[in-house]
Amino acid sequence: MASGNLGLTYGGQEKTPSLSGETEFAAEAGAPGGLFHADYKRHDDLKQMLDSSKDSLKLEAMKRIIGMIAKGRDASDLFPAVVKNVVSKNIEVKKLVYVYLVRYAEEQQDLALLSISTFQRALKDPNQLIRASALRVLSSIRVPVIVPIMMLAIRDSVSDMSPYVRKTAAHAIPKLYDLDPEQKDELVMVIERLLSDQTTLVVGSAVMAFEQVCPERTDLIHKNFRKLCAVLVDIEEWGQVIIIGMLTRYARTQFTDPNINGTNHSEKDKPFYEESEEDDEKGKQTESLVLDPDHRLLLRNTKPLLQSRNSSVVMGVAQLYHHLAPREDVAIVTRALIRLLRSHREVQTVVLNSIASMSVNRKDMFEPFLKNFFVRSTDATQIKLLKLEILTNLANESNITFILREFQTYISSQDRDLVAATIQAIGRCAAGIKEVTDTCLSGLIALLSNSDELVVAESVVVIKKLLQTHQGSHGDIVGQMARLVNRITVPQARAAILWLVGEHCEKKRVSKMAPDVLRFMARTFANEQDVVKLQILNLAAKLCLSNPKQTKVLCQYVFSLAKYDQNYDIRDRTRFLRHLVFPSTEQALLAKYAKKIFLASKPAPVIESVFKDRDEFQLGSLSHYLNSRVVGYMDLPNFPAVAPDSNVRNVESPRPVIPVTSLRGNSASAPSKGKKKETFYSESSSEDDDVKDESGSSDSKSDSSSEMDSDSAESDSDESSSEEDPDDSVNISQQNIVRLSPSLSPSPPAQRLSRTLVIESSSESEYSSNSSDSDSNDSDKVVKSSRMPPPKSNLDLLLDLDVSDSAPVMASVSGIPLGTLASTPITDSSIQPASAAYTSTRPTELVSSISSGCGLQVLYRYTRSINLYSPSMVTIELTLVNTGNEELTEVKITNKNMPVGISMHEFTTLASLPVGATRLVTVGIDFGDSTQNVSCDLVASGRPIKINFRPSVGELIRPVTCTEGVFINEQGKLKGMNEHSFSITNTLELEDMKNISTKIFRTTNMASINSSDPNTLRFAGQTLSSKSLVLVTILVGTNPKLSVSCEKMIIGSMLLAELKEALKN
């Protein structure tokens, strides 16, 4: 018996020796994977089947081999048996053989070279799939010897009739370039030919080859730019991703910055709809001159891709708009990005990373979708942290109450990383929004008593940063934190406490306990972390300089311990401090300034988003995601100062690169104007006819024909839509603009709508071969757009803040937007509205007769009465006095510039105001529970006078009355961050209860509530817009206290500040 056939029979199973010398048992025939057991004879049956003369056995063997490869099993030892079947006559077997060869040709290069002649013959096969597979296998053999053969094969394939073969040739170009970079010049010529291909199946692959071989050759894109924009919608999804990225970089080199010098205004700079027609015409001319028609064409043709089901396509369009579009156009990508947050976890992470970067400078885009970024319990930790970052970036005066309430729920989460990040986010909000700094600081101090050590430690670190940014005396807070030094074990928190104690060691309360803190830390010095040891040394030096009597010996002891520490940084710090604190005679000069060095005021730390500096990377790229430059990243070019000549993109007449002879005997001459677009897919359609006549598998023919038919069907639908009446196309473009969602992108006024239509018509005229027809079409579009009525939308009433420093301001209280957060209106019948207890009868000057320039003096006062136009409006009475020498005519209010959520009802126009006459008029303004500026022009005899309305918080409240029990019950619901209190130190002012009530009534429009306690004063009111309760309590006694309770934290905080000021004066 031959040794190769040696076998033993044991228990009904064949036992064969393995290569390692160990005995293995063959799996049972019926067992799963029994055909693929691991011994040297495991593939004998497959080899016998491949050597068989029957195609059915070969086909079955190839199917099993491809199944092994799909499962990740190694089938490389079958390469000799498989490669022999490359000459098989059966089309199905041949296709599977090529699939196998593509997988293993690079590993088995020597054996693959033996069949090189077979691959070359297959390049002439009648079946397009065989030709493409042969080229794919040929390009997978990574041997420099066959570079000339590959180059010849690619050059022939780009002229192939089949778009599938040309697509495969485009994919082979980068492989050949990696194998031999010296072939670049010839490959660039091939890429140029592929870029001019008229088939959408080829264009995406051609651009991919362009990006990998010669991305710097923008001259190859010039004549194909408009074609790429036109066919972008019809290209496969991954081709769209590549083309969008390429066009983004191309546009950055060919067009000027649309947002430079404020040329294209943001939402806040949009002109009001009452502007004159002359100003509107100037705006049209400015925008049409600045925004290149090709630039607008790129933005318009990529916009439909925001509805793509492929997340990468949507992300690509979003980054294109972010880097190229005018500010007012970028908002259209918001809804598409929000839609992607419903995708898989990996997609959410990338999208949220991009949104976090965009939200740093584009807060208005995502603010209406604030709730979509709330953290869910099922979210991964990374997604939670990204959502938290976005919420922090979007925080402003109008929504901070809403966001802080959400942050409160996150602190009690079981996710420790989320809790730590939430506390840091609260600190960022407190540092960025001054109106809530005290509230957030109080909440963080309350967290110091939390049972979770992580919460306490993170709170300590954040409080330290806030105390640096918030000037003032913080002895009580530092003393409270110093008591935690023996409880907290987190090194960063302990170091922060020691730094605060040393920084405030000269304060009265801290100076008493600082030596005890140093004494405690000296006892545990040897066991502390390095960061804590460094702060102990700093604390010892500061205390020795400020209080040498108690701490000099203790400081020497700490320095002695640190002198022999294992860490060289600590030893170096010790030597440095010792010579400053305990100088020798030669070093006494520097020691005189030691106290100024150590106890000097430190600059406040800048607390900002970690995504602030990611603008250097392209949005959505791997480098942007990692915030680090990766291999292969190409920097986004800067916009040119002057746009290059746009004539390089003009193409006189489209002509096919590869001539195709029609089988039906049609002429190959240039198509007529009416049939121009029909030849766009003519090449592919003729190739379908050729493919149908080819010999081969019926399956392959049906697949290719169905693919081409779908393309031709899309082209027919495109032609039918493009050949409609020009008026219809204008209507469609109008709908696309007007149908924008209010929360996504507010509809611009009619002037901006017609302005956009002018640009679109000018860009479309570039593609018309007959200039007279295009001119007439464009003129029709302009006329039609000018006749359009303004859109009937409430969004047109949204005005933006534009306050001039020289304009007179009504009140001295600094205004901040408070927003219109949803709150539950008071429906309790026990709470009833009341009349104002105090109304000022003395008006205040708003505009002097000198500053007006026309002798008009304007006085104002708050009437505190219900406005007849809307009960949520503040009623302001204006006194108009003509102190000049001539009669004033047409006195009215125009050019109202108001933030979102604020409305105004102006007075009726006064026809005339005679010399010396006085008129009383009333203005109603719904401030939306905010103290933002409302700017407008008071016009008299055609002369505009800029005025600003900015109320105090007390005027945004209407008085209500209720019983004492209801007051106490409602006040009990408004605890925590909704309650603001202040200890009154000036007790002399509390002796007269009536005087206190008078001051309260003058400051705020509230009603007094009967109290059973003679030492307690209670006042109640409601905000005008949201009907939120505002409750004020003043306790008079041994510990006098003023407290304000309100659901809107900013209202309560600002009202407390106003009442404190009123009680002092």
Coordinates of N, CA, C and O in Angstrom, one line a residue, residues 528-585:
E528 N 0.5 60.7 48.8 CA -0.3 61.4 47.9 C 0.3 61.2 46.4 O 1.4 60.9 46.2
Q529 N -0.6 61.5 45.5 CA -0.2 61.5 44.1 C 0.7 62.7 43.8 O 0.7 63.7 44.5
D530 N 1.4 62.6 42.6 CA 2.3 63.7 42.3 C 1.6 65.1 42.1 O 2.1 66.1 42.6
V531 N 0.4 65.1 41.5 CA -0.3 66.3 41.3 C -0.7 67.0 42.6 O -0.7 68.2 42.8
V532 N -1.0 66.1 43.6 CA -1.4 66.7 44.9 C -0.1 67.2 45.7 O -0.1 68.2 46.3
K533 N 1.0 66.5 45.5 CA 2.2 66.9 46.2 C 2.7 68.2 45.7 O 3.1 69.1 46.5
L534 N 2.6 68.5 44.4 CA 3.0 69.8 43.9 C 2.1 70.9 44.5 O 2.6 72.0 44.8
Q535 N 0.8 70.7 44.6 CA 0.0 71.7 45.2 C 0.2 71.9 46.7 O 0.0 73.0 47.3
I536 N 0.6 70.8 47.4 CA 1.0 70.9 48.8 C 2.2 71.8 48.9 O 2.3 72.7 49.8
L537 N 3.2 71.7 48.0 CA 4.4 72.5 48.1 C 4.0 74.0 47.8 O 4.5 74.9 48.5
N538 N 3.1 74.2 46.8 CA 2.7 75.6 46.5 C 1.9 76.2 47.7 O 2.1 77.4 48.1
L539 N 1.1 75.4 48.4 CA 0.3 75.9 49.6 C 1.3 76.2 50.7 O 1.2 77.3 51.4
A540 N 2.3 75.4 50.9 CA 3.3 75.7 52.0 C 4.0 76.9 51.7 O 4.2 77.8 52.6
A541 N 4.4 77.2 50.5 CA 5.2 78.4 50.1 C 4.3 79.6 50.3 O 4.7 80.7 50.9
K542 N 3.0 79.6 49.9 CA 2.1 80.7 50.0 C 1.8 81.0 51.5 O 1.8 82.2 51.9
L543 N 1.6 80.0 52.3 CA 1.3 80.2 53.7 C 2.5 80.8 54.4 O 2.4 81.6 55.3
C544 N 3.7 80.3 54.0 CA 4.9 80.8 54.7 C 5.1 82.3 54.4 O 5.7 83.0 55.2
L545 N 4.7 82.7 53.2 CA 4.9 84.1 52.9 C 3.8 85.0 53.5 O 4.1 86.1 53.8
S546 N 2.6 84.5 53.6 CA 1.5 85.3 54.1 C 1.3 85.2 55.6 O 0.9 86.1 56.3
N547 N 1.7 84.0 56.2 CA 1.5 83.8 57.7 C 2.7 83.0 58.2 O 2.6 81.8 58.6
P548 N 3.9 83.6 58.2 CA 5.1 82.9 58.6 C 5.1 82.5 60.0 O 5.8 81.5 60.4
K549 N 4.5 83.2 60.9 CA 4.5 82.9 62.3 C 4.0 81.5 62.6 O 4.5 80.8 63.4
Q550 N 2.9 81.1 61.9 CA 2.3 79.8 62.2 C 2.8 78.7 61.3 O 2.7 77.5 61.7
T551 N 3.3 79.0 60.1 CA 3.5 78.0 59.1 C 5.0 77.8 58.7 O 5.3 77.0 57.9
K552 N 5.9 78.6 59.2 CA 7.3 78.5 58.8 C 7.9 77.2 59.0 O 8.5 76.6 58.2
V553 N 7.7 76.7 60.3 CA 8.3 75.4 60.6 C 7.7 74.3 59.8 O 8.3 73.3 59.3
L554 N 6.3 74.4 59.7 CA 5.6 73.4 58.9 C 6.0 73.4 57.4 O 6.1 72.3 56.8
C555 N 6.3 74.5 56.9 CA 6.8 74.6 55.5 C 8.1 74.0 55.3 O 8.4 73.3 54.4
Q556 N 9.0 74.2 56.3 CA 10.4 73.6 56.2 C 10.2 72.0 56.3 O 11.0 71.3 55.6
Y557 N 9.3 71.6 57.1 CA 9.1 70.1 57.2 C 8.6 69.5 55.9 O 9.1 68.5 55.5
V558 N 7.7 70.2 55.2 CA 7.2 69.7 53.9 C 8.3 69.7 52.9 O 8.4 68.8 52.1
F559 N 9.1 70.8 52.9 CA 10.2 70.8 52.0 C 11.2 69.7 52.2 O 11.8 69.2 51.3
S560 N 11.4 69.4 53.5 CA 12.3 68.3 53.8 C 11.8 66.9 53.3 O 12.5 66.1 52.8
L561 N 10.5 66.7 53.4 CA 9.9 65.5 52.9 C 10.0 65.4 51.3 O 10.3 64.4 50.8
A562 N 9.8 66.6 50.7 CA 9.8 66.6 49.2 C 11.2 66.5 48.7 O 11.4 66.2 47.5
K563 N 12.2 66.8 49.5 CA 13.6 66.8 49.0 C 14.0 65.5 48.5 O 14.9 65.3 47.6
Y564 N 13.5 64.4 49.2 CA 13.9 63.0 48.8 C 12.8 62.3 48.1 O 12.8 61.0 48.2
D565 N 11.9 63.0 47.5 CA 10.8 62.3 46.8 C 11.4 61.6 45.5 O 12.4 62.0 44.9
Q566 N 10.7 60.5 45.1 CA 11.2 59.8 43.9 C 11.0 60.5 42.6 O 11.7 60.3 41.6
N567 N 10.0 61.4 42.6 CA 9.7 62.1 41.3 C 10.7 63.3 41.2 O 10.8 64.2 42.1
Y568 N 11.4 63.5 40.1 CA 12.3 64.5 40.0 C 11.6 65.9 39.8 O 12.2 66.9 40.1
D569 N 10.4 65.9 39.3 CA 9.7 67.2 39.2 C 9.4 67.8 40.6 O 9.5 69.0 40.8
I570 N 9.1 66.9 41.5 CA 8.8 67.4 42.9 C 10.1 67.9 43.5 O 10.1 68.9 44.2
R571 N 11.2 67.1 43.3 CA 12.5 67.6 43.9 C 12.9 68.9 43.3 O 13.4 69.8 44.0
D572 N 12.7 69.1 42.0 CA 13.1 70.4 41.3 C 12.2 71.5 41.9 O 12.7 72.6 42.1
R573 N 10.9 71.2 42.0 CA 10.0 72.3 42.6 C 10.4 72.7 44.0 O 10.4 73.8 44.4
T574 N 10.9 71.7 44.8 CA 11.3 72.0 46.1 C 12.5 72.9 46.2 O 12.6 73.8 47.0
R575 N 13.5 72.6 45.4 CA 14.7 73.4 45.3 C 14.4 74.8 44.9 O 14.9 75.8 45.4
F576 N 13.5 74.9 43.9 CA 13.1 76.3 43.4 C 12.4 77.1 44.5 O 12.7 78.3 44.8
L577 N 11.4 76.4 45.2 CA 10.7 77.1 46.3 C 11.5 77.5 47.5 O 11.4 78.5 48.1
R578 N 12.4 76.6 47.8 CA 13.3 76.8 49.0 C 14.1 78.0 48.9 O 14.3 78.8 49.8
H579 N 14.7 78.3 47.7 CA 15.5 79.4 47.5 C 14.7 80.7 47.4 O 15.2 81.8 47.7
L580 N 13.4 80.7 47.2 CA 12.6 81.8 47.2 C 12.0 82.1 48.6 O 12.0 83.3 49.0
V581 N 11.6 81.1 49.3 CA 11.0 81.3 50.6 C 12.0 81.4 51.7 O 11.9 82.3 52.6
F582 N 13.1 80.7 51.6 CA 14.2 80.7 52.6 C 15.5 81.1 51.9 O 16.4 80.2 51.7
P583 N 15.7 82.3 51.5 CA 16.8 82.7 50.6 C 18.1 82.8 51.5 O 18.1 83.1 52.7
S584 N 19.2 82.6 50.8 CA 20.5 82.9 51.4 C 20.8 84.4 51.1 O 20.0 85.1 50.5
T585 N 21.9 84.9 51.6 CA 22.3 86.3 51.4 C 22.4 86.7 50.0 O 22.1 87.8 49.6

